[in-house]
GROMACS .gro file of C-alpha atoms in nm:
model
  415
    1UNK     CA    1   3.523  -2.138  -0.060
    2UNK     CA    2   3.672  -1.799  -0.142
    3UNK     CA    3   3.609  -1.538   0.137
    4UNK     CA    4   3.475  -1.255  -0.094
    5UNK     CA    5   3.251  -1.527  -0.263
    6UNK     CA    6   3.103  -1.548   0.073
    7UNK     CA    7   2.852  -1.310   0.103
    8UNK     CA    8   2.633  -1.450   0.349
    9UNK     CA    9   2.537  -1.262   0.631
   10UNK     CA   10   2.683  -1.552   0.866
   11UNK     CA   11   3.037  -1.516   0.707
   12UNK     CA   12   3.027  -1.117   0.770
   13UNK     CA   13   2.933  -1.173   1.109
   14UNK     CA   14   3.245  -1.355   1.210
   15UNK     CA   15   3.494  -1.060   1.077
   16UNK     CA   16   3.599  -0.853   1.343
   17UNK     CA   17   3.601  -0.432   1.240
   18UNK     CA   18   3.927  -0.447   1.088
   19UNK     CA   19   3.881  -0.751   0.885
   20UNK     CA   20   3.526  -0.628   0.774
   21UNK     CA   21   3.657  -0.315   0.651
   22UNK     CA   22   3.942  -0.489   0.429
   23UNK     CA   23   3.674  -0.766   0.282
   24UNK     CA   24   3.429  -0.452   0.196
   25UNK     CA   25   3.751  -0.257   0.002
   26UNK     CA   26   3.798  -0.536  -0.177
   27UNK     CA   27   3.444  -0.608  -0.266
   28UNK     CA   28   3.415  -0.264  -0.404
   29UNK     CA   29   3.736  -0.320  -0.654
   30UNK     CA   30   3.597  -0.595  -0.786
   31UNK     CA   31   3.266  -0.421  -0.865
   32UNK     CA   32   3.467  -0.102  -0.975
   33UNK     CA   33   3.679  -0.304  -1.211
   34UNK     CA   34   3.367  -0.511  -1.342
   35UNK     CA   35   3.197  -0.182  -1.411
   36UNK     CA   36   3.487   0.020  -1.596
   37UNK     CA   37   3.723  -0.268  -1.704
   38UNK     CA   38   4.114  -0.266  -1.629
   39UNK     CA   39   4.270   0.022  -1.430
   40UNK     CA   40   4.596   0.072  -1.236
   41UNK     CA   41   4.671   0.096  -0.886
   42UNK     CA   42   4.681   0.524  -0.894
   43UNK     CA   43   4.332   0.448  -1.048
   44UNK     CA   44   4.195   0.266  -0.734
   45UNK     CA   45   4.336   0.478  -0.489
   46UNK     CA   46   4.188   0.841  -0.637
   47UNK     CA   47   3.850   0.611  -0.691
   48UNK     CA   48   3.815   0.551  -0.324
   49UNK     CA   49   4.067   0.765  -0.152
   50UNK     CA   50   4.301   0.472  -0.009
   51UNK     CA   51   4.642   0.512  -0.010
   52UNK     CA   52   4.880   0.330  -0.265
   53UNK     CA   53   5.072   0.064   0.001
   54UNK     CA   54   4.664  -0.026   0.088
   55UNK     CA   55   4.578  -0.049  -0.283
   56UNK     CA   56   4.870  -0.266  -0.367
   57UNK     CA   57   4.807  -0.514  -0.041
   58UNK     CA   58   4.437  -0.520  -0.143
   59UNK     CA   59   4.544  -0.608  -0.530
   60UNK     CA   60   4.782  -0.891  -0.395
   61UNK     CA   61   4.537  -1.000  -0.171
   62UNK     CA   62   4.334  -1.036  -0.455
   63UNK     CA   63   4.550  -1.161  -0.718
   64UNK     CA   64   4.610  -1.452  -0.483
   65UNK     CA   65   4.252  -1.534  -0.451
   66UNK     CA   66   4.228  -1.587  -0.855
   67UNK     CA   67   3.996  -1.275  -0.898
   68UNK     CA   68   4.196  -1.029  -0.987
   69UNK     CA   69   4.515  -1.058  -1.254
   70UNK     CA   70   4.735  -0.808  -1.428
   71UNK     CA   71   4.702  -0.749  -1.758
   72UNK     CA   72   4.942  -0.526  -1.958
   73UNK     CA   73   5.010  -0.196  -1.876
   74UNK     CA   74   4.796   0.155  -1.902
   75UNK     CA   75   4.918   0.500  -2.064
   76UNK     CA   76   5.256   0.672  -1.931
   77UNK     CA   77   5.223   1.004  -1.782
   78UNK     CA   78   5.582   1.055  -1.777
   79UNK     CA   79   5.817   0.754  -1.667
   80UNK     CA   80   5.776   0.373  -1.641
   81UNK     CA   81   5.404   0.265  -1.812
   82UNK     CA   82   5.205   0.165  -1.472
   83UNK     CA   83   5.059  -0.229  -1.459
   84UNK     CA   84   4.702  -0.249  -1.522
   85UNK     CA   85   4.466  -0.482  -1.280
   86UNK     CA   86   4.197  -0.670  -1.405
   87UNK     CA   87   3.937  -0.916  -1.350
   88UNK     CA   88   4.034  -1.294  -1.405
   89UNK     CA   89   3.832  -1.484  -1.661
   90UNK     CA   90   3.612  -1.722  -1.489
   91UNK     CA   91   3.661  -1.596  -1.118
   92UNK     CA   92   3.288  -1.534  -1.085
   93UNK     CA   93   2.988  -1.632  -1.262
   94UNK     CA   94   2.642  -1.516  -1.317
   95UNK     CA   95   2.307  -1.736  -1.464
   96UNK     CA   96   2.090  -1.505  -1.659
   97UNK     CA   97   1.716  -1.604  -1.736
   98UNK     CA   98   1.511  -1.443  -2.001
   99UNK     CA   99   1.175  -1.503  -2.015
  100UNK     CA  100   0.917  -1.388  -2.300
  101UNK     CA  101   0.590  -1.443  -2.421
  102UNK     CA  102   0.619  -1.759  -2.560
  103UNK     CA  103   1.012  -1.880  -2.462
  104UNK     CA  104   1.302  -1.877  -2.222
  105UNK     CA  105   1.633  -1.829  -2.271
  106UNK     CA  106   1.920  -1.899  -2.019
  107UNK     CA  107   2.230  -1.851  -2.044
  108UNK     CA  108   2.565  -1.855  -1.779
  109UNK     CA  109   2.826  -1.605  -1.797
  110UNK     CA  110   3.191  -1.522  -1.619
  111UNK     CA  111   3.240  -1.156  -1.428
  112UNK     CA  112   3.405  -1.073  -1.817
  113UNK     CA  113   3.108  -1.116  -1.964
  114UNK     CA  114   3.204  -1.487  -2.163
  115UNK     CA  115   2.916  -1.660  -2.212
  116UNK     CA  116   3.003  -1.986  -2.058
  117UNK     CA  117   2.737  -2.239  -2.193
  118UNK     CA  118   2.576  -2.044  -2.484
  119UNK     CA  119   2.227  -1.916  -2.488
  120UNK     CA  120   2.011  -2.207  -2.462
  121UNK     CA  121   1.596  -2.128  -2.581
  122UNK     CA  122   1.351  -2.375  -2.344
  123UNK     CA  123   0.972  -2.403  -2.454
  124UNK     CA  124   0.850  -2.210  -2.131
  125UNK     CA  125   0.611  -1.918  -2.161
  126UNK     CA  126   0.563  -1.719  -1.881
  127UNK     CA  127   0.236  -1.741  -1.727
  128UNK     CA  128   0.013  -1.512  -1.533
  129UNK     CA  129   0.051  -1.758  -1.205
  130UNK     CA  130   0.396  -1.915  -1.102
  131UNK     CA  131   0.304  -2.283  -1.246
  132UNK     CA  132   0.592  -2.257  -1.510
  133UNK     CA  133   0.840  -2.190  -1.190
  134UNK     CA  134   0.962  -2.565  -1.094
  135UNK     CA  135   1.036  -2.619  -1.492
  136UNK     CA  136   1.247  -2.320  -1.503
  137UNK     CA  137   1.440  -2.417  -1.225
  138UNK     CA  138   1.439  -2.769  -1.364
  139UNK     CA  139   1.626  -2.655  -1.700
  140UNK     CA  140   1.824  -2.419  -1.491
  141UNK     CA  141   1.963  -2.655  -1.306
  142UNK     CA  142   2.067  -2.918  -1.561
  143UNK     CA  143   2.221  -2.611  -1.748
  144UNK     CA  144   2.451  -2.566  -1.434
  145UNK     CA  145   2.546  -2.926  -1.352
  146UNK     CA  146   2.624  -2.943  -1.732
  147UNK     CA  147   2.854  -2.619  -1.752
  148UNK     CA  148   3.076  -2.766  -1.445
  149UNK     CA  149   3.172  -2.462  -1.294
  150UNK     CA  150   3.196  -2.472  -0.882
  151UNK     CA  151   2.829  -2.387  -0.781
  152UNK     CA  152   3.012  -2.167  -0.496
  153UNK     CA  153   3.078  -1.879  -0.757
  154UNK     CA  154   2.759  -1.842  -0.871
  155UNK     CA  155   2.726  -1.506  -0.689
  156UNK     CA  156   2.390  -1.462  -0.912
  157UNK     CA  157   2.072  -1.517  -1.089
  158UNK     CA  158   1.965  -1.195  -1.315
  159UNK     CA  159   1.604  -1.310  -1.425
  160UNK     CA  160   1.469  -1.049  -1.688
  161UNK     CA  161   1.094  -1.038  -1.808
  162UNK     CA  162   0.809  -0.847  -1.990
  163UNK     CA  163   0.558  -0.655  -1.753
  164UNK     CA  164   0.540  -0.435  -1.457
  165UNK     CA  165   0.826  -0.518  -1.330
  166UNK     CA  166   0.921  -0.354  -0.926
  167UNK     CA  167   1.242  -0.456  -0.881
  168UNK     CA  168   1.304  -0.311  -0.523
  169UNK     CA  169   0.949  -0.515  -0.405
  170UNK     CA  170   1.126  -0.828  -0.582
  171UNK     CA  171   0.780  -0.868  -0.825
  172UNK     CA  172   0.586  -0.838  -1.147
  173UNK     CA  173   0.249  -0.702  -1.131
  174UNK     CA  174   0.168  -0.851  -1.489
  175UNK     CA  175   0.349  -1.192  -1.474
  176UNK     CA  176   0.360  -1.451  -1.240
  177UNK     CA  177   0.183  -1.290  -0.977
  178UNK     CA  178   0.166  -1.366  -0.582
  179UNK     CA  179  -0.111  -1.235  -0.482
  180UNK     CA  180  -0.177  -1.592  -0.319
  181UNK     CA  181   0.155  -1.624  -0.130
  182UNK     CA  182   0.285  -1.392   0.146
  183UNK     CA  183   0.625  -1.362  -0.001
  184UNK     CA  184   0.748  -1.187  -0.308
  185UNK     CA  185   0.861  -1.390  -0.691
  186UNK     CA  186   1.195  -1.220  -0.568
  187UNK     CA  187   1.171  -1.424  -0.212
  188UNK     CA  188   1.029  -1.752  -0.404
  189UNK     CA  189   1.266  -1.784  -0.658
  190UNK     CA  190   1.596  -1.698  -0.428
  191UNK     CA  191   1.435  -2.020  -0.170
  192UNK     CA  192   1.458  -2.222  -0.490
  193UNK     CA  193   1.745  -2.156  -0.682
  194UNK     CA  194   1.945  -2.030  -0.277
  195UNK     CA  195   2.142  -1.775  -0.451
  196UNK     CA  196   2.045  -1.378  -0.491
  197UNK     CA  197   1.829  -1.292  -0.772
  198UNK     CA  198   1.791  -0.942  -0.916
  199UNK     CA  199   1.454  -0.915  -1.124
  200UNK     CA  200   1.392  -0.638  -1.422
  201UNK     CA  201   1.201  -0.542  -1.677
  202UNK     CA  202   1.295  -0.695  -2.003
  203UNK     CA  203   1.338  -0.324  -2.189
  204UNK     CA  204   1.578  -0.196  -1.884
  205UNK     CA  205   1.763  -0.460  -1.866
  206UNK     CA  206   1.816  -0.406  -2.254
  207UNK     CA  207   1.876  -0.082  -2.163
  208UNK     CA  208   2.159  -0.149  -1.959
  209UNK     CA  209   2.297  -0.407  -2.193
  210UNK     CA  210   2.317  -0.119  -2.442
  211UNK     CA  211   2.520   0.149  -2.177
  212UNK     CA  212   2.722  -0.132  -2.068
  213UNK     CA  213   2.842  -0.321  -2.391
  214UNK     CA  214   2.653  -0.146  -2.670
  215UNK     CA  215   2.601   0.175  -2.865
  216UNK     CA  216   2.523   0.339  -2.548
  217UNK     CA  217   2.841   0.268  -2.429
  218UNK     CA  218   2.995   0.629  -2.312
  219UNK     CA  219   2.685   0.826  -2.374
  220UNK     CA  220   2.480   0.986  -2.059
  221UNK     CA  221   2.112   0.998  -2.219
  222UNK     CA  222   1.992   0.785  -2.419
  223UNK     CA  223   1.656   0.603  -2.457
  224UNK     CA  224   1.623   0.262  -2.517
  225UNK     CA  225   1.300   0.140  -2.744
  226UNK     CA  226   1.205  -0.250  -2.801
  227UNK     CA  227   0.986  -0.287  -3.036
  228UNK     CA  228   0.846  -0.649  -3.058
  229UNK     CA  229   0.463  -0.792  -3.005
  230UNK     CA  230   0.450  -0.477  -2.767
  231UNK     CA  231   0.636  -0.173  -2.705
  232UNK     CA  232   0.873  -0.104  -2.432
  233UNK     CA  233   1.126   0.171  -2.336
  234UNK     CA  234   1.445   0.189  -2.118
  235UNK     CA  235   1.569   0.530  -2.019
  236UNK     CA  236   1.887   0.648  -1.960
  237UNK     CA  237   1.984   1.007  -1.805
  238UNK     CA  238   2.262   1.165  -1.683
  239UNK     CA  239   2.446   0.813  -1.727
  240UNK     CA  240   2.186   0.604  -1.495
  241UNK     CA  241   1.907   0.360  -1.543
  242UNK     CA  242   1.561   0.577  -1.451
  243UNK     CA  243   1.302   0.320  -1.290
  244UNK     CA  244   1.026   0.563  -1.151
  245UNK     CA  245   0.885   0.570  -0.787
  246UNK     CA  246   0.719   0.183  -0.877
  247UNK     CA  247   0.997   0.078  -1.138
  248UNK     CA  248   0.723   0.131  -1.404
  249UNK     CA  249   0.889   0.445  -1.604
  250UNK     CA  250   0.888   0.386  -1.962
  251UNK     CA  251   0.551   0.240  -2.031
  252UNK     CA  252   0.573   0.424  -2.379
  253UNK     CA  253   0.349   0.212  -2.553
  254UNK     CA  254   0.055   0.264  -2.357
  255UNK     CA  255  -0.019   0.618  -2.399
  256UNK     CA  256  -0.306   0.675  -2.568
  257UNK     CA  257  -0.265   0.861  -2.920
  258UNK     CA  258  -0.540   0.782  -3.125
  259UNK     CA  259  -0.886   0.930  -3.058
  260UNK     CA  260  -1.158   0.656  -3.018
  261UNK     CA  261  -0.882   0.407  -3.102
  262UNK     CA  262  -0.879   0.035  -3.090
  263UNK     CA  263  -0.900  -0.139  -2.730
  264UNK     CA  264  -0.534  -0.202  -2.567
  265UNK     CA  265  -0.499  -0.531  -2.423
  266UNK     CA  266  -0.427  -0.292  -2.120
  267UNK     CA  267  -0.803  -0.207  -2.109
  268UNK     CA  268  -0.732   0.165  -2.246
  269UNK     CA  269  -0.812   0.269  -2.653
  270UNK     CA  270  -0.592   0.425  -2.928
  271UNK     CA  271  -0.279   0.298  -2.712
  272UNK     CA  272   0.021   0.345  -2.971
  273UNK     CA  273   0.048  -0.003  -2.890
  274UNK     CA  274  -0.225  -0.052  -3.167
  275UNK     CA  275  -0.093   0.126  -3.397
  276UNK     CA  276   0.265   0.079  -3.392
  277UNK     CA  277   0.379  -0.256  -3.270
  278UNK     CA  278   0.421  -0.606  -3.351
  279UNK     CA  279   0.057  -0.674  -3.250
  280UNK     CA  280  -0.035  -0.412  -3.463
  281UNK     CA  281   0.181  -0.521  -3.800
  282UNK     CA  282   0.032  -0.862  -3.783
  283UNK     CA  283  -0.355  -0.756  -3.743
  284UNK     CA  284  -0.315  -0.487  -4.019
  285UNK     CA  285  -0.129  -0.735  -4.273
  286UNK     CA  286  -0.371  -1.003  -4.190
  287UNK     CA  287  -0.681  -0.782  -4.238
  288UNK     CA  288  -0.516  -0.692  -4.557
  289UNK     CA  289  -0.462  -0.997  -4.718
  290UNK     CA  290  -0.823  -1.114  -4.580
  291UNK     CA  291  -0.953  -0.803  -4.827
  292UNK     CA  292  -0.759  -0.955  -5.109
  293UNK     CA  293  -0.442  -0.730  -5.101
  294UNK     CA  294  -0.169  -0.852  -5.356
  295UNK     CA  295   0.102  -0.936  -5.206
  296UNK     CA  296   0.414  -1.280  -5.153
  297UNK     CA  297   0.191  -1.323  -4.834
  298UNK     CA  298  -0.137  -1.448  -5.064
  299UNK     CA  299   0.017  -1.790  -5.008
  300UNK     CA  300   0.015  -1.826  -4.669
  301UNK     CA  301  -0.253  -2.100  -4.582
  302UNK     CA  302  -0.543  -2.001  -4.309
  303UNK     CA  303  -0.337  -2.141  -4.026
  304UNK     CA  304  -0.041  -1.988  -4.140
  305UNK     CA  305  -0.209  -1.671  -4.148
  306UNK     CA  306  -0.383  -1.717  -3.789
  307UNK     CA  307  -0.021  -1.761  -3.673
  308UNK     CA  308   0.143  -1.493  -3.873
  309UNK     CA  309   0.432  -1.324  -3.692
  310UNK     CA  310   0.581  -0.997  -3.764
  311UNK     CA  311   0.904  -1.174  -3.916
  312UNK     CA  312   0.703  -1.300  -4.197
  313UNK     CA  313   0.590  -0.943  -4.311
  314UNK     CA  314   1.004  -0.824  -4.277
  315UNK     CA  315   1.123  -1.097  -4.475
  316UNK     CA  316   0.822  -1.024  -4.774
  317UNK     CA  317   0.933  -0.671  -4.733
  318UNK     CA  318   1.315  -0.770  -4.778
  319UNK     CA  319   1.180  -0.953  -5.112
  320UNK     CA  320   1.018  -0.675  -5.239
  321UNK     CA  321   0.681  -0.734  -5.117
  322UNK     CA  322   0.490  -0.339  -5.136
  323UNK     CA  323   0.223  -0.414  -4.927
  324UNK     CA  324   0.459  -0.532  -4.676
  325UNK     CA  325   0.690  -0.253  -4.705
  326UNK     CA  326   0.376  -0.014  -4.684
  327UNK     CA  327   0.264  -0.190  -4.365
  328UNK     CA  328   0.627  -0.160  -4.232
  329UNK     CA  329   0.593   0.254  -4.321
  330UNK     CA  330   0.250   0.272  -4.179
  331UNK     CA  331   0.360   0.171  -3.842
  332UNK     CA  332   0.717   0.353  -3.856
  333UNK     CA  333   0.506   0.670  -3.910
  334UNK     CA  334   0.357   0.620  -3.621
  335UNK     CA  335   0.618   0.492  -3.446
  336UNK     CA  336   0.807   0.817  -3.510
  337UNK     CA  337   0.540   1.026  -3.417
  338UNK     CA  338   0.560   0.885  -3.084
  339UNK     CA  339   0.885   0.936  -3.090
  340UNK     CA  340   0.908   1.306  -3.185
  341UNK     CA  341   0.679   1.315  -2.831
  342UNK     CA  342   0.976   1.145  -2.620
  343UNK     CA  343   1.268   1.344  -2.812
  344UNK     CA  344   1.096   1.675  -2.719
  345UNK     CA  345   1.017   1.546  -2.319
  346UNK     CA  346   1.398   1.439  -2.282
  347UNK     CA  347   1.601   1.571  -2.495
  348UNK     CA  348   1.795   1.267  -2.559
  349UNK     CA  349   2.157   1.240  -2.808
  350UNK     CA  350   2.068   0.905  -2.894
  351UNK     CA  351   1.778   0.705  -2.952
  352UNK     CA  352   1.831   0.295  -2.981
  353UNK     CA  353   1.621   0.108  -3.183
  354UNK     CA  354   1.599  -0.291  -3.030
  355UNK     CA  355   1.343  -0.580  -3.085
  356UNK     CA  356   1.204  -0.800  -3.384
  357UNK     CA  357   1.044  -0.455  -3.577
  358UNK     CA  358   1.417  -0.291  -3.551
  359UNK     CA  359   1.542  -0.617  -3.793
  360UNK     CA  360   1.327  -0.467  -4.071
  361UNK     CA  361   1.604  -0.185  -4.049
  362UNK     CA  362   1.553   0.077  -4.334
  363UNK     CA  363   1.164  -0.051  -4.379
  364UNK     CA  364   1.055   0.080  -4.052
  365UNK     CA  365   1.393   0.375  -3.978
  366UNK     CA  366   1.303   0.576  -4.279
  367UNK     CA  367   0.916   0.612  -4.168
  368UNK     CA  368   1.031   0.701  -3.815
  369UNK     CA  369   1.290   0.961  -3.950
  370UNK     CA  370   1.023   1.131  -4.214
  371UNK     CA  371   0.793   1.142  -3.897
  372UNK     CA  372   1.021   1.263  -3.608
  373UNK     CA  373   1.089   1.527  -3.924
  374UNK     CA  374   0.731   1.647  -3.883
  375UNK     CA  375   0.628   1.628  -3.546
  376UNK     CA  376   0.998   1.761  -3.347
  377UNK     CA  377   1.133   2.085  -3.359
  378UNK     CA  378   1.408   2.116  -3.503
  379UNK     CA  379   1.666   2.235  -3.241
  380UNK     CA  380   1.531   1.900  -3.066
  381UNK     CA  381   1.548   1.665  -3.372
  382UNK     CA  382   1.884   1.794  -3.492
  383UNK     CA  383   2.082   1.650  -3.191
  384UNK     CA  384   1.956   1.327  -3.179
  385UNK     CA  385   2.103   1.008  -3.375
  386UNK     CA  386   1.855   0.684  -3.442
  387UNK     CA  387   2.011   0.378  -3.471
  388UNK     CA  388   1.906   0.016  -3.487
  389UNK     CA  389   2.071  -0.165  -3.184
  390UNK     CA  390   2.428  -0.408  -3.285
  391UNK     CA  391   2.346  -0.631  -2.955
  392UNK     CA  392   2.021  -0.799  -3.150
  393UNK     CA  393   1.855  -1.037  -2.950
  394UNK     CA  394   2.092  -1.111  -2.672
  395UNK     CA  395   2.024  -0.787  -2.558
  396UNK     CA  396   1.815  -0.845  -2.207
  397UNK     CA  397   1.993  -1.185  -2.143
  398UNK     CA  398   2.315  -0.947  -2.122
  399UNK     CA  399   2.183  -0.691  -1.943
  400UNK     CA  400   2.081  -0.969  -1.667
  401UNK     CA  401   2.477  -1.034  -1.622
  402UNK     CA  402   2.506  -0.634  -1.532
  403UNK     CA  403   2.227  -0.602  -1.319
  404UNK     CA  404   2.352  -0.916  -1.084
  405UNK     CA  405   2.752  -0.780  -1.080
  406UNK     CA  406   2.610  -0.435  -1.035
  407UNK     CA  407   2.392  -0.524  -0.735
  408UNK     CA  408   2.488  -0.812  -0.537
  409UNK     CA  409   2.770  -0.673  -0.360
  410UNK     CA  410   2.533  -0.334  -0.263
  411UNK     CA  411   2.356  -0.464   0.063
  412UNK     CA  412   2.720  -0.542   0.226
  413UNK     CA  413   2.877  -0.190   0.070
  414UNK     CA  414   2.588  -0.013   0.178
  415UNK     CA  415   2.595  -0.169   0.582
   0.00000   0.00000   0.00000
């Protein structure tokens, strides 16, 4: 196996100084050229202050591992162009697990981002205890043994969820819960699947999909919004991911805005939750055509209408449907006014739009525009851009891939 796959403790152990020092530097390349792509030798050696002979014996080093190839050559600043280093397709490889409310979605990727098998959707919904655990690693598995890549560089699992989510404990205070076991999901799941795992909240990892590979990409603040059943938000400042002191920050949906509103399923009232999410669409649309609204959804049977989902009410809105489209406006208006609240407490230059609601595009923007109008100063609202997220709903399956390439290197960089 490849020395710099080997990142078990055991393996570090048997480096003397010298040789620890050299497998670290090179560790830290391949994280640095994961993170910003391609860059030349001067590159590496202003990045961390090594000098060019070390760079280039590092970069061979590499090269003759199969991590690291060249590929072309960068911008001239006088003289010969200089060769450009880059990852090697397929040198390491990450498994990414989404769960949701009522699916999974899994998915294996190289350290370039390829998506190796495909996203593959598994009828697992994640549960309040960890009974649903063996089956995902069931369907995990046979997605591995079925890709045939060398189990040996897997360097990750990325495992992205709904929920509380504290990814420095390793656990989810909403979703599969241990409050029966001693150890944490983080613990559990890396004894089952004996690889690291990185958990995160479903919206952040989003977020960092969006910063890493999305329109994001470049930009230093920027908040992230997912609007689906619920309401979740990533935030982005200065050019990092912003967790809070429990990992919770961003719990946008659940602050209450409406006076003696309806009951949260968070046990609070008026949540914006119940006014402006997915939840919300389907219970006002249903209630609606209950009271004998005219509208394309009249022909939805009973059961169709007990299981109504918020696509149904985009795609009447798409055909022209008005009491769709006026559903779609009611909760963009208060969508934006929500909004106007988190442009004026961060003061971001871009605000992403992600999630099933965000595919009803101009339905539910122009709503949240006319309302960010009226509730945000001005000087606020003018630098600002709203935009409906390109990544669609690959978005927190990606972000798993960044979160594992990002991290699992950091315990042996930080020692």
């Amino acid at each position: 196996m490849n020395s710099l796959i080997a990142l078990e403790d055991s393996h570090l152990d048997r480096l003397n100084n010298i040789e620890r020092k050299k497998h670290l530097q090179k560790l830290k390349i391949i994280k640095y050229l994961y993170v910003k792509g391609a860059k030349t030798n001067a590159d590496i050696c202003t990045r961390f202050k090594i000098s060019s002979p070390t760079s280039m014996a590092l970069l061979g080093e590499l090269i003759g591992e199969g991590l690291i190839e060249k590929q072309g050559r960068g911008k001239s600043v006088g003289g010969r162009k200089p060769e450009l280093y880059g990852l090697r397709d397929n040198s390491l490889f990450v498994m990414s697990i989404h769960m949701d409310r009522f699916k999974t979605r899994i998915a294996i990727f190289d350290n370039n981002n390829n998506a190796i098998t495909g996203v593959k959707t598994y009828p697992i919904e994640i549960t309040k205890d960890l009974r649903v655990l063996e089956e995902l690693y069931q369907y995990a598995d046979q997605l591995l043994l079925s890709s045939g890549i060398d189990k040996n560089k897997l360097v990750g699992i990325g495992f992205s969820m709904p929920g509380l989510v504290a990814s420095k404990e390793g656990n989810n205070n909403t979703y599969l819960l241990t409050s029966q076991t001693a150890d944490s999901l983080q613990q559990i799941l890396e004894r089952q699947f004996e690889k690291p795992v990185y958990l995160q909240n479903d919206v952040k990892s989003a977020t960092l999909a969006e910063y890493h590979f999305g329109l994001a990409n470049g930009r230093r603040d920027v908040l992230v919004l997912s609007m689906d059943w619920g309401i979740g938000m990533g935030i982005m400042l200065d050019g990092k991911l912003r967790s809070g002191t429990s990992g919770f920050a961003g719990e946008f949906g659940h602050i209450p805005l409406i006076d003696e509103g309806a009951l949260c399923h968070c046990g609070k009232r008026g949540c914006l939750e119940t006014v402006a999410s997915g939840i919300a669409l389907v219970k006002k649309t249903r209630e609606g055509i209950q009271a004998g609204q005219n509208s394309l959804l009249n022909k939805l049977s009973e059961e169709e209408l007990e299981h109504l989902e918020p696509q149904h009410v985009i795609d009447a809105a798409n055909n022209g449907d008005q009491f769709a489209i006026n559903i779609l406006s009611e909760v963009g208006m208060n969508l934006g006014k929500g909004i106007a609240i988190l442009i004026q407490l961060f003061n971001p230059e871009l605000i992403i739009l992600g999630g099933k609601i965000a595919e009803a595009k101009q339905f539910i923007t122009t709503p949240i525009q006319h309302s960010i109008n009226a509730y945000c100063m001005s000087q606020l609202r003018e630098k600002v851009t709203i935009a409906v997220s390109e990544l669609g709903k690959d978005a927190a399956i990606m972000g798993s891939v960044a979160t594992v390439m990002e991290n699992v290197f950091e315990g042996h960089l930080e020692s």
